[in-house]
């Protein structure tokens, strides 16, 4: 499991075509937007401790909510790249 901290507006890129953006943080819950390739983005709400399947072998879990900072756990096969959005923005 890869653990990443995020704040609202930050995203995570998974593989070649999945983007998960943290939209809103509430007490022990968050709203994320998931964009998969050319499909319309959709919004998903997660409670602390909840796991969501993004693809057949890719999962995101909301590990902890602390103020506006959130910790996500990402589970994916080793050949799938998981990057913080700001890493690609720098290049």
Short mmCIF file of C-alpha atoms in Angstrom, two decimals:
data_model
loop_
_atom_site.label_atom_id
_atom_site.label_comp_id
_atom_site.label_asym_id
_atom_site.label_seq_id
_atom_site.Cartn_x
_atom_site.Cartn_y
_atom_site.Cartn_z
CA UNK A 1 0.00 0.00 0.00
CA UNK A 2 1.25 3.44 -0.95
CA UNK A 3 0.18 6.13 1.56
CA UNK A 4 -0.12 9.73 0.38
CA UNK A 5 -1.27 12.85 2.20
CA UNK A 6 -3.50 15.26 0.27
CA UNK A 7 -5.31 18.54 0.87
CA UNK A 8 -8.35 19.80 -1.07
CA UNK A 9 -7.53 20.53 -4.70
CA UNK A 10 -4.59 18.11 -4.88
CA UNK A 11 -4.76 15.01 -7.03
CA UNK A 12 -3.18 11.62 -7.59
CA UNK A 13 -2.55 10.10 -11.02
CA UNK A 14 -2.88 6.34 -11.30
CA UNK A 15 -1.60 4.52 -14.36
CA UNK A 16 -2.15 6.24 -17.68
CA UNK A 17 -5.74 7.38 -17.33
CA UNK A 18 -7.09 7.67 -13.76
CA UNK A 19 -7.00 10.95 -11.83
CA UNK A 20 -8.35 11.18 -8.26
CA UNK A 21 -8.84 14.70 -6.89
CA UNK A 22 -9.64 15.51 -3.28
CA UNK A 23 -12.55 17.97 -3.46
CA UNK A 24 -13.94 18.42 0.04
CA UNK A 25 -13.14 17.37 3.60
CA UNK A 26 -15.73 16.96 6.33
CA UNK A 27 -15.43 15.42 9.76
CA UNK A 28 -14.04 11.90 9.10
CA UNK A 29 -15.29 11.94 5.48
CA UNK A 30 -14.23 13.30 2.09
CA UNK A 31 -15.54 13.86 -1.41
CA UNK A 32 -13.29 12.89 -4.32
CA UNK A 33 -13.66 13.29 -8.06
CA UNK A 34 -12.51 10.41 -10.25
CA UNK A 35 -11.66 11.00 -13.92
CA UNK A 36 -11.05 7.85 -15.96
CA UNK A 37 -9.70 8.51 -19.44
CA UNK A 38 -12.30 10.20 -21.62
CA UNK A 39 -15.29 9.22 -19.44
CA UNK A 40 -17.19 11.91 -17.58
CA UNK A 41 -15.77 12.49 -14.10
CA UNK A 42 -17.80 11.25 -11.17
CA UNK A 43 -17.90 12.19 -7.50
CA UNK A 44 -17.54 9.68 -4.68
CA UNK A 45 -17.88 10.15 -0.91
CA UNK A 46 -15.67 8.09 1.42
CA UNK A 47 -15.80 7.66 5.18
CA UNK A 48 -12.65 7.15 7.20
CA UNK A 49 -11.64 3.47 6.89
CA UNK A 50 -13.67 2.93 3.69
CA UNK A 51 -12.08 1.34 0.61
CA UNK A 52 -13.21 2.00 -2.97
CA UNK A 53 -12.37 0.01 -6.10
CA UNK A 54 -11.23 2.23 -8.99
CA UNK A 55 -10.45 -0.61 -11.42
CA UNK A 56 -10.34 -4.42 -11.21
CA UNK A 57 -6.97 -4.37 -9.42
CA UNK A 58 -6.75 -0.78 -8.10
CA UNK A 59 -8.16 0.43 -4.77
CA UNK A 60 -8.11 3.66 -2.76
CA UNK A 61 -8.75 3.71 0.99
CA UNK A 62 -9.39 6.71 3.21
CA UNK A 63 -7.02 6.05 6.08
CA UNK A 64 -7.28 9.23 8.15
CA UNK A 65 -8.81 12.70 8.16
CA UNK A 66 -7.02 15.31 10.25
CA UNK A 67 -8.29 18.87 9.86
CA UNK A 68 -8.03 19.55 6.11
CA UNK A 69 -5.24 16.99 5.55
CA UNK A 70 -6.21 13.51 4.42
CA UNK A 71 -4.21 10.28 4.19
CA UNK A 72 -5.12 7.89 1.38
CA UNK A 73 -3.83 4.37 0.88
CA UNK A 74 -3.49 3.17 -2.72
CA UNK A 75 -3.28 -0.50 -3.66
CA UNK A 76 -2.27 -1.43 -7.20
CA UNK A 77 -0.06 -3.94 -9.01
CA UNK A 78 3.65 -3.02 -9.11
CA UNK A 79 3.55 -2.13 -12.82
CA UNK A 80 0.91 0.61 -12.23
CA UNK A 81 2.46 4.01 -11.51
CA UNK A 82 0.90 6.15 -8.77
CA UNK A 83 2.06 9.77 -8.76
CA UNK A 84 1.16 12.92 -6.88
CA UNK A 85 -0.24 15.43 -9.38
CA UNK A 86 2.36 18.07 -8.55
CA UNK A 87 5.16 15.74 -9.69
CA UNK A 88 3.90 15.86 -13.29
CA UNK A 89 3.22 19.60 -13.07
CA UNK A 90 6.93 20.21 -12.34
CA UNK A 91 8.08 18.41 -15.49
#
